[in-house]
Coordinates of C-alpha atoms and ligand atoms in Angstrom, one line a residue:
M1 CA -136.4 -6.7 -110.2
A2 CA -136.6 -4.5 -113.3
D3 CA -134.7 -4.1 -116.5
V4 CA -133.6 -0.7 -117.8
L5 CA -133.4 0.5 -121.4
A6 CA -130.9 3.0 -122.6
V7 CA -132.0 4.8 -125.8
C8 CA -128.8 5.7 -127.7
E9 CA -128.2 8.5 -130.1
V10 CA -126.6 8.0 -133.5
R11 CA -125.1 10.8 -135.6
D12 CA -123.4 10.4 -139.0
G13 CA -123.7 6.6 -138.6
A14 CA -121.8 6.4 -135.3
V15 CA -122.9 6.1 -131.7
R16 CA -122.6 9.5 -130.1
G17 CA -120.5 9.8 -126.9
V18 CA -123.5 11.0 -124.9
S19 CA -125.0 7.5 -125.5
R20 CA -122.2 6.0 -123.4
E21 CA -123.3 8.2 -120.5
V22 CA -126.9 7.0 -120.8
V23 CA -125.8 3.3 -121.0
G24 CA -123.5 3.8 -118.0
A25 CA -126.3 5.3 -116.0
A26 CA -128.7 2.6 -117.1
A27 CA -126.3 -0.1 -116.0
R28 CA -125.9 1.5 -112.6
L29 CA -129.6 1.8 -112.2
A30 CA -130.3 -1.8 -113.4
G31 CA -127.7 -3.0 -110.9
E32 CA -129.6 -1.3 -108.1
L33 CA -133.0 -2.6 -109.4
G34 CA -131.6 -6.1 -109.8
G35 CA -132.4 -6.2 -113.5
S36 CA -130.4 -6.2 -116.7
T37 CA -129.4 -3.3 -119.0
H38 CA -130.6 -3.1 -122.6
A39 CA -129.5 -0.6 -125.2
L40 CA -131.3 0.5 -128.3
L41 CA -129.5 1.7 -131.5
L42 CA -131.4 2.9 -134.6
G43 CA -129.2 3.8 -137.5
P44 CA -128.0 3.3 -141.0
P45 CA -126.5 -0.1 -142.1
G46 CA -123.2 -0.6 -140.3
V47 CA -124.3 1.2 -137.1
G48 CA -124.2 -2.1 -135.3
S49 CA -120.4 -2.1 -135.5
G50 CA -120.4 0.3 -132.5
A51 CA -122.7 -1.9 -130.5
A52 CA -119.9 -4.1 -128.9
D53 CA -118.5 -1.0 -127.1
L54 CA -121.7 -0.5 -125.3
G55 CA -121.4 -4.0 -123.8
E56 CA -118.1 -3.0 -122.3
I57 CA -119.8 -0.3 -120.3
G58 CA -122.7 -2.3 -119.0
A59 CA -125.2 -3.1 -121.7
D60 CA -126.2 -6.8 -121.3
R61 CA -128.3 -6.8 -124.5
I62 CA -128.0 -4.3 -127.4
Y63 CA -130.9 -4.1 -129.9
V64 CA -129.8 -2.9 -133.3
A65 CA -132.2 -1.7 -136.0
E66 CA -130.4 -0.9 -139.2
D67 CA -132.2 0.7 -142.2
D68 CA -131.2 3.2 -144.9
D69 CA -134.1 5.3 -143.6
F70 CA -132.5 5.6 -140.2
G71 CA -129.5 7.6 -141.5
L72 CA -131.0 10.7 -140.0
Y73 CA -133.1 10.7 -136.8
H74 CA -136.5 9.0 -137.4
P75 CA -138.8 10.0 -134.6
E76 CA -141.7 7.7 -135.5
A77 CA -139.5 4.5 -135.9
S78 CA -137.7 5.3 -132.7
V79 CA -141.0 5.5 -130.8
R80 CA -142.1 2.3 -132.4
A81 CA -138.9 0.5 -131.4
V82 CA -139.2 1.8 -127.7
A83 CA -142.9 0.8 -127.5
E84 CA -142.2 -2.6 -129.0
L85 CA -139.3 -3.4 -126.6
N86 CA -141.3 -2.2 -123.6
G87 CA -144.3 -4.4 -124.7
S88 CA -146.8 -4.5 -121.9
G89 CA -144.2 -3.2 -119.3
A90 CA -140.8 -4.8 -119.6
Y91 CA -138.9 -1.9 -118.2
G92 CA -138.6 -0.3 -114.8
A93 CA -136.9 2.8 -116.5
I94 CA -136.1 4.0 -119.9
L95 CA -133.3 6.6 -120.2
F96 CA -132.6 9.1 -123.0
P97 CA -129.9 11.7 -123.4
A98 CA -131.3 15.3 -122.8
T99 CA -129.9 16.4 -126.2
A100 CA -131.9 18.2 -128.9
Q101 CA -132.9 14.8 -130.3
G102 CA -133.6 13.3 -126.8
K103 CA -135.7 16.3 -126.0
D104 CA -137.8 15.5 -129.0
L105 CA -137.9 11.7 -128.6
A106 CA -138.5 11.3 -124.8
P107 CA -141.9 13.1 -124.7
R108 CA -143.1 11.2 -127.8
C109 CA -142.3 7.9 -126.0
A110 CA -143.9 9.1 -122.8
A111 CA -147.1 10.0 -124.8
R112 CA -147.1 6.6 -126.6
L113 CA -146.5 4.6 -123.4
D114 CA -148.8 6.9 -121.4
C115 CA -146.3 7.2 -118.5
G116 CA -144.3 9.9 -116.7
L117 CA -141.2 11.7 -117.9
A118 CA -138.6 13.6 -115.9
T119 CA -136.3 15.7 -118.2
D120 CA -132.7 16.9 -117.8
A121 CA -131.9 14.8 -114.8
T122 CA -128.7 15.2 -112.9
E123 CA -129.3 12.4 -110.5
V124 CA -131.3 9.1 -110.6
E125 CA -131.6 7.1 -107.4
V126 CA -133.5 4.1 -106.2
E127 CA -135.1 4.8 -102.9
K128 CA -137.5 2.8 -100.7
E129 CA -140.5 4.3 -102.3
G130 CA -139.2 3.9 -105.9
L131 CA -137.2 5.8 -108.5
V132 CA -136.3 9.4 -107.5
V133 CA -134.9 11.9 -110.0
T134 CA -133.2 15.2 -109.3
R135 CA -133.5 18.0 -111.9
P136 CA -132.4 21.6 -111.8
L137 CA -135.1 24.2 -112.3
Y138 CA -135.1 28.0 -112.9
A139 CA -131.6 28.0 -114.4
G140 CA -130.3 25.9 -111.5
K141 CA -131.7 28.1 -108.7
A142 CA -133.7 25.2 -107.3
L143 CA -133.5 21.4 -107.5
A144 CA -136.6 19.4 -107.9
R145 CA -136.8 15.8 -106.6
M146 CA -139.4 13.8 -108.4
K147 CA -140.7 10.4 -107.5
F148 CA -142.2 8.1 -110.1
A149 CA -145.5 6.5 -109.1
A150 CA -145.5 4.0 -111.9
A151 CA -143.2 2.2 -114.3
P152 CA -141.6 2.6 -116.7
A153 CA -140.0 5.8 -115.5
L154 CA -138.9 7.8 -118.5
V155 CA -135.9 10.0 -117.7
S156 CA -133.7 12.2 -119.9
L157 CA -130.2 12.7 -118.6
R158 CA -128.2 16.0 -118.7
P159 CA -125.1 15.4 -120.9
N160 CA -121.7 15.4 -119.2
V161 CA -123.1 14.6 -115.7
F162 CA -123.1 10.8 -115.8
S163 CA -120.0 8.7 -116.7
P164 CA -119.9 5.0 -117.6
D165 CA -117.9 2.4 -115.7
P166 CA -116.0 -0.1 -117.8
R167 CA -116.6 -3.8 -117.2
P168 CA -114.8 -6.8 -118.7
A169 CA -117.9 -8.3 -120.4
A170 CA -119.6 -8.3 -123.8
G171 CA -123.2 -7.6 -124.5
E172 CA -125.5 -9.8 -126.6
I173 CA -126.3 -8.1 -129.9
V174 CA -129.9 -8.6 -131.1
A175 CA -131.1 -7.5 -134.5
L176 CA -134.4 -5.6 -134.3
E177 CA -136.9 -5.2 -137.2
V178 CA -138.5 -1.8 -137.0
A179 CA -140.8 -0.5 -139.8
S180 CA -139.8 2.9 -141.2
E181 CA -143.3 3.5 -142.6
P182 CA -145.8 4.9 -142.0
R183 CA -144.3 8.2 -141.3
R184 CA -145.5 11.8 -141.1
I185 CA -142.2 13.4 -140.2
R186 CA -139.0 13.4 -142.2
V187 CA -135.8 14.9 -140.9
R188 CA -134.1 16.2 -144.0
E189 CA -130.9 17.6 -142.6
I190 CA -129.1 18.1 -139.3
E191 CA -127.0 21.2 -139.4
A192 CA -124.1 21.5 -137.0
G193 CA -123.6 25.0 -135.4
E194 CA -120.1 25.5 -136.7
R195 CA -118.9 22.7 -138.9
G196 CA -115.6 21.2 -138.1
K197 CA -115.4 22.8 -134.7
L198 CA -115.4 20.6 -131.6
D199 CA -118.4 21.2 -129.4
V200 CA -117.4 22.6 -126.0
A201 CA -119.6 19.9 -124.3
E202 CA -117.6 17.1 -126.0
A203 CA -114.1 18.5 -125.7
S204 CA -111.5 16.9 -123.3
V205 CA -109.8 20.3 -122.9
V206 CA -111.8 23.6 -122.7
V207 CA -110.4 27.1 -122.8
S208 CA -113.1 29.5 -121.6
G209 CA -112.9 33.3 -121.8
G210 CA -114.8 35.9 -119.8
R211 CA -115.3 39.6 -119.7
G212 CA -111.6 40.0 -118.6
L213 CA -110.7 39.7 -122.3
Q214 CA -112.2 43.1 -122.8
D215 CA -113.0 42.7 -126.5
A216 CA -114.2 40.1 -129.0
D217 CA -111.0 40.7 -131.1
H218 CA -108.9 39.4 -128.1
W219 CA -110.2 35.9 -128.6
A220 CA -107.3 35.3 -131.0
L221 CA -105.3 34.8 -127.8
L222 CA -107.6 32.0 -126.6
E223 CA -107.7 30.5 -130.1
D224 CA -103.9 30.4 -130.0
L225 CA -104.0 28.5 -126.7
V226 CA -106.6 26.0 -128.1
D227 CA -104.4 25.5 -131.1
A228 CA -101.3 24.9 -128.9
L229 CA -103.3 22.4 -126.8
G230 CA -104.1 20.5 -130.0
E231 CA -106.9 18.0 -130.9
G232 CA -109.6 17.7 -128.3
A233 CA -109.5 21.3 -127.2
A234 CA -112.4 23.7 -127.7
L235 CA -113.4 27.3 -126.8
G236 CA -115.9 28.1 -124.1
A237 CA -117.3 31.4 -122.8
S238 CA -119.0 33.0 -119.8
R239 CA -122.5 34.3 -120.2
A240 CA -121.2 37.9 -119.9
V241 CA -119.4 37.6 -123.2
V242 CA -122.2 35.8 -124.9
D243 CA -124.6 38.5 -123.8
A244 CA -122.2 41.1 -125.1
G245 CA -122.3 39.3 -128.5
W246 CA -118.6 38.5 -128.5
R247 CA -119.2 34.7 -128.7
P248 CA -122.0 32.4 -129.8
H249 CA -124.4 31.0 -127.3
G250 CA -123.3 27.4 -128.3
E251 CA -120.0 28.1 -126.4
Q252 CA -121.6 29.3 -123.2
V253 CA -120.7 27.3 -120.1
G254 CA -122.9 27.4 -117.0
Q255 CA -126.4 27.0 -115.8
T256 CA -128.0 28.6 -118.8
G257 CA -125.4 27.3 -121.1
K258 CA -123.7 23.9 -121.4
T259 CA -122.5 21.6 -118.6
V260 CA -118.9 20.5 -119.4
A261 CA -116.8 17.8 -117.7
P262 CA -113.4 17.9 -119.5
N263 CA -110.1 16.6 -118.2
L264 CA -108.7 20.2 -118.2
Y265 CA -110.6 23.5 -118.0
F266 CA -109.0 26.9 -118.3
A267 CA -111.0 29.8 -116.9
V268 CA -109.5 33.0 -118.4
G269 CA -110.7 36.4 -117.2
I270 CA -113.7 34.7 -115.6
S271 CA -114.7 35.8 -112.1
G272 CA -116.3 32.4 -111.1
A273 CA -119.9 33.4 -110.5
I274 CA -122.0 30.5 -109.1
Q275 CA -123.9 30.2 -112.4
H276 CA -120.7 29.7 -114.3
L277 CA -119.3 27.2 -111.7
A278 CA -122.5 25.1 -112.1
G279 CA -121.4 24.2 -115.6
M280 CA -117.8 23.4 -115.1
R281 CA -116.9 22.5 -111.5
T282 CA -116.8 18.8 -112.2
A283 CA -113.9 19.2 -114.6
N284 CA -110.9 17.0 -113.5
V285 CA -108.4 19.8 -113.4
I286 CA -109.3 23.5 -113.3
V287 CA -106.8 26.3 -114.1
A288 CA -107.8 29.9 -113.4
I289 CA -106.1 32.9 -114.8
N290 CA -107.3 36.2 -113.2
K291 CA -105.6 39.4 -112.1
D292 CA -107.8 39.6 -109.0
P293 CA -106.4 37.2 -106.3
E294 CA -109.8 37.4 -104.5
A295 CA -111.8 36.2 -107.6
P296 CA -114.1 33.3 -106.6
I297 CA -112.8 31.2 -109.4
F298 CA -109.7 30.5 -107.4
G299 CA -111.9 28.8 -104.8
V300 CA -112.5 25.9 -107.2
A301 CA -109.2 26.0 -109.2
D302 CA -106.6 23.3 -108.9
Y303 CA -104.0 25.7 -110.3
G304 CA -104.3 29.5 -110.1
I305 CA -102.3 32.1 -112.0
V306 CA -102.7 35.6 -110.6
G307 CA -101.8 37.9 -113.4
D308 CA -102.7 39.8 -116.5
L309 CA -104.1 37.4 -119.0
F310 CA -102.6 39.4 -121.9
E311 CA -99.2 38.6 -120.5
V312 CA -99.9 35.1 -119.3
L313 CA -101.7 33.6 -122.3
P314 CA -99.0 34.0 -125.0
R315 CA -96.4 32.6 -122.5
L316 CA -98.6 29.7 -121.6
A317 CA -99.3 28.8 -125.3
E318 CA -95.5 29.0 -126.0
E319 CA -94.7 26.7 -123.1
I320 CA -97.3 24.2 -124.0
R321 CA -96.1 24.1 -127.6
A322 CA -92.5 23.6 -126.4
V323 CA -93.6 20.7 -124.1
R324 CA -95.7 19.1 -126.8
A325 CA -92.9 19.4 -129.3
A326 CA -90.4 17.7 -126.9
Q327 CA -92.8 14.7 -126.4
Ligands
FAD401 P1 -117.0 39.2 -114.7 O1 -117.8 38.7 -113.5 O2 -117.1 40.7 -115.1 O3 -115.5 38.8 -114.5 C1 -114.4 39.2 -115.3 C2 -113.1 38.8 -114.6 O4 -112.0 39.1 -115.4 C3 -112.9 39.4 -113.2 O5 -112.7 38.4 -112.2 C4 -111.6 40.2 -113.4 O6 -110.8 40.2 -112.2 C5 -111.0 39.5 -114.5 N1 -110.0 40.3 -115.3 C6 -110.3 41.5 -115.9 N2 -109.2 41.9 -116.6 C7 -108.3 40.9 -116.5 C8 -107.0 40.7 -117.1 N3 -106.4 41.7 -117.8 N4 -106.3 39.6 -116.8 C9 -106.9 38.7 -116.0 N5 -108.1 38.8 -115.4 C10 -108.8 39.9 -115.7 N6 -122.8 33.1 -116.3 C11 -122.1 32.1 -117.0 O7 -120.9 32.2 -117.2 N7 -122.8 31.0 -117.5 C12 -124.2 30.9 -117.3 O8 -124.7 29.9 -117.8 C13 -124.9 31.9 -116.5 N8 -126.2 31.7 -116.3 C14 -126.8 32.7 -115.5 C15 -128.1 32.5 -115.2 C16 -128.8 33.5 -114.4 C17 -130.2 33.3 -114.0 C18 -128.1 34.6 -113.9 C19 -128.7 35.6 -113.0 C20 -126.7 34.8 -114.2 C21 -126.1 33.8 -115.1 N9 -124.7 34.0 -115.4 C22 -124.1 33.0 -116.1 C23 -124.0 35.2 -115.2 C24 -123.1 35.2 -114.0 O9 -123.8 35.5 -112.8 C25 -121.9 36.2 -114.2 O10 -122.5 37.5 -114.4 C26 -121.0 35.9 -115.3 O11 -120.6 34.5 -115.3 C27 -119.8 36.8 -115.3 O12 -119.0 36.6 -116.4 P2 -117.4 36.9 -116.3 O13 -116.8 36.1 -115.2 O14 -116.9 36.7 -117.7 O15 -117.4 38.4 -116.0

């Protein structure tokens, strides 16, 4: 029997969506290990108001440490909090999101607790011999399965791979005192890539463009479709167009880009190379627009439009606007 700790991420005073994935995975794991699920939230005063939501996706106990100094990521206090909760070995596993912040925090915690860390996991299983983690290597060309020989197992989870299951129960909220000093590191600012724009990994609808668009200027067509689809929609891109300098790397979907799992994914002028599919094939509904009926993307698409994207896109945007206006 072992408990599992989910280390949550807070941005701008609110619990980030990716934290829900970590709590969901922790709850599933704790269920298999026969233990309970704990979550840890460090943030500015008021951050605890988001704690109740975590109970509804499986956190039995939510530790909340509020301090003005925790407005921005505080690595040292975060490590202190994890070490204090783990004590002399409370947890079977401690999970983090494999975000920029998680990639900084998880190794720090592993060093402090002197235990193993598996990063960017896409699967965590309990097997006879213990906890086994699957993680892609070499841009997804190989999958490594790693077995932990000792607890706690520290694992960072690839965003958009794990999803939480709702449950009709609340978690116990426990205030945690964590010293903000001494500190040798101070995060002064976190700068978003493009302010105001929804990140492709967090959007519920993604419109991705590929080399079929022929030119960076033609992205106006995709922007128009995103605009027609409304709030929650964001632009994505294939690597070919990122390499060509048409779009920023932050929009790239695929093995060497972001993994996305939106409700709806449009692949426009994208052939469907295996490396692209690796980043989007778990989307709920996939719509492909391609002039080549043999394009591999149609193999994973729920809806396929064989046609010239320059004709299809304006008509699609117009139809979507008409449908939304009638609602
Ligand atoms: P293309 O393969 O050139 O496809 C363009 C498509 O547009 C074609 O299917 C064509 O029929 C269609 N088209 C052309 N004109 C029109 C038109 N007028 N109307 C409609 N359709 C049209 N790729 C990624 O996307 N993400 C990754 O993360 C990634 N990582 C990689 C990692 C490694 C190690 C390697 C080796 C490759 C990686 N790639 C990745 C590259 C990948 O193999 C493909 O080269 C890339 O995805 C192709 O991009 P594309 O589909 O935009 O271009």
